[in-house]
Amino acid sequence: MAKKEDFTPLSKLGEFKLIEELTSNFTLNQGSSILGIGDDAAILEPLTGQTLISADSLVEGVHFDLTYVAPGHLGYKAMVVNFSDICAMNGLPTQVLVNIGISNRFGLEFLKEIYAGIKAACDVYDVDLIGGDTVSSYSGLNLSVTAIGQADAQKITKRSGAQENHLVVVSGDLGGAYMGLQILEREKSVFQENPDIQPELKGNEYALGRQLKPEARTDIVDLLEKLEVIPSSMIDISDGLSSETLHLSQSSGYGFALYEEKIPIDPTIYKLCEEFNLTSTTVALNGGEDYELLFTIDPKDYDKIKGNPNLTVIGHVTEKGGECKLITRDNKLLPLNAQGWNSINEKNY
Ligand code: ADP
Ligand code: MG
């Protein structure tokens, strides 16, 4: 970690030196990466299958708050959210480009920490940083990332392939990232009222980790391959289970039924929901940023995924043109709506 007093203004460096300082320790490890940073464009040579490309931005004040997000975590998360989109197509990420918009508020040390987070994610996921762009911003920090991935053509999974009676499956558990954000927002307001009070974060490691250092489920893409299951449709959960289910439904043209009692929620998250007076089902349905995978499978594949601790069947696909419904614990039918992340946290849109 850089010390607080270390501040090297970017104006001292010039663009070339800055890019070199930030990227000189990145190496190319993917066979498809022919040329990385340093020329006008990178060169890739696709090895097999088809190429997946996806872009996503993180904007200060909209997607993150530097009062409680460390720059290393921010760099890591900016990578992960993009890798997650590649996973959602049933592919694996291979290369990434990073466009960064910065103002003179930020010094070299801070940017180096962001790039340490980027490097950590590239190492964990075996992804090559092959380029990007560095520009001035007058409106805070801006990270715009493009991820490239690869998958066999017959394996690629779109949102549109769900069929009647297919099972709805989710990886991991839901609601953790949203509760992590609640804790951070609470501690921020406590701190603003009395800067002498130290943040109370102990015991909430799971929720905080889900918010600050999410992971992309490349392990689920590998698992599905091993189990010989190709989902009929898939999406990653960035905005909440409810809105992602509606996306699968809209793209496929079928209705979906989810069972409240089946939605996987970690015990520590249940406890936090009680503490914050929130309904855990609402948090799982509408809280975002868990980056789990939501997918449908042919019921004949059920035996292959049955009992796997990483996967939970939470519902099924209903009739053509049908609606999306939640079947509650007391057997009521509630329509799913697209509240998503937006309405429970106005800062995110
Ligand atoms: P150009 O002027 O041709 O756009 P740049 O000077 O912007 O070239 O970039 C030089 C090299 O550094 C290119 O390979 C580019 O992809 C890479 N690069 C620039 N900014 C970044 C960044 N923020 N992160 C990673 N690579 C970068
Ligand atoms: Mg450029």
XYZ file of C-alpha atoms and ligand atoms in Angstrom:
377
model
C 0.000 0.000 0.000
C 1.236 3.501 -0.801
C 1.587 5.819 2.182
C -0.839 8.719 2.434
C 1.887 11.301 1.932
C 3.116 9.720 -1.325
C 1.606 11.787 -4.096
C 3.283 12.000 -7.468
C 1.233 14.331 -9.686
C 0.456 12.824 -13.084
C 1.538 16.054 -14.781
C 5.098 15.172 -13.765
C 5.094 11.952 -15.752
C 3.587 12.445 -19.186
C 1.320 9.876 -20.794
C 3.995 7.491 -22.041
C 5.759 7.236 -18.686
C 2.457 6.862 -16.854
C 1.342 3.939 -19.044
C 4.738 2.319 -18.572
C 4.608 2.758 -14.779
C 1.171 1.175 -14.662
C 1.586 -1.705 -17.074
C 5.259 -2.749 -17.225
C 4.791 -5.789 -14.947
C 2.029 -7.367 -17.032
C 2.975 -10.398 -19.132
C 1.186 -12.283 -21.901
C 0.210 -15.837 -20.985
C -2.590 -16.771 -23.377
C -1.577 -18.573 -26.565
C -3.950 -16.345 -28.520
C -2.175 -13.119 -27.442
C 0.407 -12.275 -30.118
C 1.125 -8.631 -29.198
C 0.045 -6.681 -26.126
C 0.626 -3.151 -24.872
C 2.985 -0.856 -26.788
C 1.766 -0.526 -30.351
C -1.247 1.118 -31.978
C -3.272 -2.050 -31.591
C -2.872 -5.445 -29.972
C -2.750 -8.613 -32.085
C -4.744 -11.744 -31.320
C -4.787 -15.057 -33.105
C -7.961 -16.979 -32.254
C -7.029 -20.579 -31.440
C -10.328 -22.430 -31.463
C -14.010 -21.686 -31.213
C -15.610 -18.261 -31.341
C -14.656 -14.938 -29.795
C -16.786 -13.233 -27.144
C -16.426 -9.499 -26.463
C -18.098 -7.445 -23.773
C -17.653 -3.976 -22.255
C -18.665 -2.505 -18.926
C -17.845 0.755 -17.128
C -17.435 1.728 -13.497
C -18.002 5.423 -12.840
C -17.154 7.191 -9.586
C -20.231 8.371 -7.739
C -22.448 6.051 -9.774
C -20.953 2.587 -9.337
C -18.482 3.124 -6.530
C -17.617 5.470 -3.698
C -13.928 6.041 -2.992
C -14.678 6.844 0.649
C -14.843 3.127 1.366
C -13.632 1.359 -1.764
C -9.875 0.815 -1.837
C -8.252 1.366 -5.257
C -6.923 -2.212 -5.360
C -10.408 -3.626 -4.836
C -11.764 -1.277 -7.472
C -9.286 -2.513 -10.090
C -10.072 -6.114 -9.190
C -13.831 -5.590 -9.331
C -13.650 -3.729 -12.652
C -12.061 -6.863 -14.130
C -14.374 -9.352 -12.461
C -17.621 -7.711 -13.597
C -16.388 -7.957 -17.179
C -15.135 -11.541 -16.840
C -18.542 -12.392 -15.423
C -20.234 -11.297 -18.680
C -18.006 -13.694 -20.615
C -18.881 -16.495 -18.152
C -22.558 -15.710 -18.714
C -22.076 -16.774 -22.363
C -20.530 -20.045 -21.097
C -17.058 -18.889 -22.162
C -13.815 -18.059 -20.405
C -12.108 -14.641 -20.465
C -8.715 -14.471 -22.192
C -7.804 -10.802 -22.762
C -8.836 -7.425 -21.426
C -8.488 -3.736 -22.378
C -8.709 -0.963 -19.785
C -9.675 2.635 -20.531
C -9.097 4.899 -17.590
C -10.370 8.469 -17.183
C -8.526 10.384 -14.470
C -8.332 13.892 -13.071
C -5.366 15.571 -11.366
C -6.951 14.652 -8.026
C -5.298 11.254 -8.432
C -1.586 10.637 -8.097
C 0.598 7.894 -9.531
C 0.533 5.873 -6.281
C -3.247 5.648 -6.309
C -3.330 4.549 -9.956
C -0.643 1.960 -9.264
C -2.879 0.449 -6.607
C -5.748 0.216 -9.085
C -3.407 -1.557 -11.511
C -2.211 -3.891 -8.726
C -5.866 -4.940 -8.361
C -6.160 -5.327 -12.132
C -2.990 -7.461 -12.141
C -4.255 -9.611 -9.251
C -7.454 -10.361 -11.181
C -5.544 -11.045 -14.415
C -3.332 -13.522 -12.506
C -6.246 -15.267 -10.773
C -8.272 -15.626 -13.989
C -5.345 -16.134 -16.369
C -6.305 -13.132 -18.494
C -3.860 -10.923 -20.460
C -4.064 -7.121 -20.276
C -3.419 -6.244 -23.934
C -4.108 -2.501 -24.078
C -6.329 0.408 -23.259
C -6.421 4.155 -23.265
C -5.634 6.870 -20.743
C -7.621 10.103 -20.834
C -8.366 13.112 -18.633
C -11.650 13.290 -16.816
C -13.235 16.293 -15.118
C -15.880 14.238 -13.364
C -13.914 11.856 -11.195
C -12.528 8.427 -11.863
C -13.790 6.343 -14.703
C -12.878 2.766 -15.594
C -14.143 1.369 -18.859
C -13.176 -2.220 -19.525
C -13.484 -4.480 -22.566
C -13.131 -8.206 -21.965
C -12.456 -10.753 -24.683
C -13.175 -14.441 -24.244
C -13.444 -17.666 -26.083
C -15.831 -20.617 -26.268
C -16.656 -23.496 -28.591
C -19.484 -22.405 -30.882
C -21.821 -25.241 -29.809
C -21.294 -24.391 -26.133
C -22.071 -20.662 -26.259
C -25.186 -19.892 -24.232
C -27.434 -16.932 -25.031
C -30.256 -15.436 -23.017
C -32.828 -16.558 -25.545
C -32.737 -20.366 -25.403
C -35.040 -21.229 -22.479
C -37.758 -23.793 -23.275
C -40.958 -24.812 -21.497
C -40.332 -27.037 -18.444
C -36.615 -26.355 -18.349
C -35.236 -26.014 -14.827
C -33.978 -22.670 -13.508
C -30.624 -22.962 -11.737
C -28.499 -20.443 -9.841
C -24.895 -20.741 -8.679
C -23.691 -19.790 -5.172
C -25.919 -17.641 -3.002
C -27.604 -14.265 -3.352
C -28.013 -10.982 -1.512
C -24.527 -10.869 0.027
C -23.152 -8.006 -2.065
C -26.156 -5.809 -1.302
C -25.854 -6.405 2.450
C -22.131 -5.638 2.218
C -23.043 -2.295 0.677
C -25.544 -1.641 3.474
C -22.790 -2.142 6.061
C -20.396 0.164 4.205
C -23.047 2.875 3.824
C -23.929 2.585 7.515
C -20.310 2.876 8.633
C -19.789 5.791 6.269
C -22.626 7.771 7.841
C -21.416 6.915 11.352
C -17.958 8.138 10.364
C -19.335 11.344 8.849
C -21.098 12.120 12.125
C -18.127 11.271 14.303
C -14.750 10.685 12.635
C -13.312 9.317 15.912
C -15.486 6.203 15.770
C -13.685 3.341 14.026
C -15.751 1.419 11.457
C -17.444 -1.684 12.869
C -16.750 -4.241 10.160
C -15.814 -7.341 12.201
C -17.967 -10.412 11.806
C -19.313 -9.194 8.475
C -16.454 -10.467 6.328
C -18.650 -12.554 4.040
C -21.000 -9.705 3.076
C -18.151 -7.203 2.731
C -16.140 -9.611 0.592
C -19.139 -10.151 -1.696
C -19.426 -6.376 -2.213
C -15.782 -5.331 -2.312
C -14.119 -8.340 -3.908
C -16.624 -10.270 -6.001
C -15.502 -13.185 -8.163
C -16.554 -14.242 -11.670
C -17.818 -17.832 -11.783
C -15.320 -19.237 -14.281
C -15.353 -22.286 -11.978
C -19.021 -22.848 -12.853
C -18.225 -22.658 -16.593
C -15.558 -25.332 -15.985
C -17.947 -27.371 -13.826
C -20.692 -27.341 -16.481
C -18.177 -28.548 -19.055
C -17.070 -31.362 -16.742
C -20.676 -32.352 -16.017
C -21.416 -32.219 -19.768
C -24.246 -29.756 -19.274
C -24.852 -26.974 -21.794
C -27.424 -24.555 -20.353
C -30.268 -23.583 -22.694
C -29.998 -19.940 -21.577
C -27.787 -18.028 -19.168
C -27.163 -14.561 -17.684
C -25.017 -13.260 -14.832
C -26.672 -11.628 -11.841
C -25.497 -8.043 -11.788
C -28.839 -6.326 -11.131
C -30.642 -8.891 -8.973
C -32.379 -12.228 -9.487
C -35.703 -10.627 -10.351
C -34.529 -8.433 -13.195
C -32.201 -11.118 -14.635
C -35.069 -13.621 -14.643
C -37.163 -11.091 -16.549
C -34.320 -10.737 -19.077
C -34.229 -14.505 -19.681
C -38.007 -14.516 -19.970
C -38.134 -11.602 -22.403
C -35.360 -13.008 -24.580
C -36.857 -16.504 -24.763
C -40.541 -15.564 -24.794
C -41.416 -17.981 -21.943
C -42.704 -17.406 -18.427
C -40.660 -18.303 -15.329
C -41.724 -19.560 -11.894
C -39.309 -19.236 -8.965
C -39.824 -20.755 -5.511
C -39.068 -18.423 -2.617
C -38.035 -21.304 -0.339
C -35.402 -22.476 -2.842
C -33.498 -19.193 -3.224
C -30.024 -19.773 -1.735
C -29.046 -17.217 0.910
C -26.058 -17.531 3.232
C -26.930 -17.768 6.989
C -24.797 -14.694 7.750
C -26.821 -12.744 5.179
C -30.120 -13.830 6.784
C -28.805 -12.498 10.078
C -27.768 -9.174 8.545
C -31.180 -8.773 6.886
C -32.768 -9.091 10.332
C -30.359 -6.546 11.746
C -31.188 -4.082 8.940
C -34.887 -4.887 9.041
C -34.914 -6.064 5.436
C -36.676 -9.106 3.973
C -34.038 -11.561 2.794
C -36.110 -12.598 -0.238
C -36.411 -8.975 -1.362
C -32.672 -8.525 -0.928
C -31.946 -11.670 -2.977
C -34.449 -10.678 -5.677
C -33.517 -7.010 -5.978
C -30.051 -6.556 -4.515
C -27.401 -6.579 -7.203
C -23.752 -7.314 -7.816
C -23.575 -10.929 -6.683
C -22.182 -11.979 -10.095
C -23.601 -15.468 -9.776
C -24.816 -17.286 -12.886
C -28.531 -17.811 -13.543
C -29.325 -20.408 -16.189
C -31.853 -22.908 -17.488
C -31.237 -26.568 -18.256
C -33.127 -29.359 -19.951
C -34.761 -31.502 -17.202
C -32.935 -34.544 -18.599
C -29.713 -32.959 -17.289
C -31.079 -32.714 -13.745
C -29.282 -35.844 -12.516
C -25.941 -34.349 -13.595
C -26.285 -31.259 -11.397
C -28.339 -32.801 -8.571
C -26.700 -32.472 -5.149
C -23.904 -30.193 -6.342
C -23.334 -27.690 -3.517
C -22.549 -24.895 -6.013
C -25.845 -25.182 -7.883
C -29.453 -24.785 -6.730
C -32.608 -25.430 -8.747
C -34.891 -22.522 -7.867
C -37.731 -22.871 -10.358
C -38.815 -23.795 -13.854
C -39.759 -22.290 -17.173
C -43.518 -22.062 -17.721
C -45.650 -21.555 -20.830
C -44.907 -19.524 -23.961
C -45.860 -15.886 -23.405
C -46.257 -16.538 -19.658
C -45.312 -14.193 -16.856
C -42.558 -14.322 -14.275
C -43.788 -15.275 -10.834
C -42.494 -15.961 -7.380
C -44.221 -18.764 -5.480
C -43.957 -17.678 -1.859
C -43.434 -19.929 1.181
C -47.160 -19.684 1.922
C -47.982 -20.630 -1.668
C -48.990 -17.211 -2.997
C -48.101 -16.132 -6.513
C -46.345 -12.779 -6.748
C -45.351 -11.146 -10.038
C -41.608 -10.528 -10.371
C -40.873 -6.947 -11.266
C -37.844 -5.248 -12.637
C -36.989 -3.212 -9.568
C -33.476 -4.453 -9.881
C -30.676 -2.629 -8.334
C -32.003 0.750 -9.418
C -34.855 1.377 -7.079
C -33.271 0.101 -3.893
C -30.168 2.147 -4.457
C -30.838 5.320 -6.336
C -27.163 5.942 -6.858
C -26.869 2.962 -9.169
C -28.426 3.070 -12.606
P -2.285 5.781 -29.118
O -1.909 7.209 -28.980
O -1.853 5.135 -30.376
O -3.719 5.523 -28.755
P -1.404 5.300 -26.489
O -0.214 6.106 -26.164
O -2.739 5.725 -25.993
O -1.407 5.012 -28.021
O -1.154 3.825 -25.935
C 0.070 3.178 -26.068
C -0.082 1.728 -25.688
O -0.450 1.630 -24.334
C -1.167 1.006 -26.464
O -0.746 -0.324 -26.658
C -2.351 1.051 -25.542
O -3.226 -0.034 -25.785
C -1.688 0.974 -24.186
N -2.443 1.672 -23.147
C -2.752 3.002 -23.076
N -3.404 3.301 -21.950
C -3.539 2.136 -21.269
C -4.133 1.779 -20.025
N -4.761 2.687 -19.255
N -4.077 0.474 -19.638
C -3.472 -0.425 -20.405
N -2.887 -0.167 -21.575
C -2.917 1.094 -22.016
Mg -4.655 5.817 -27.021
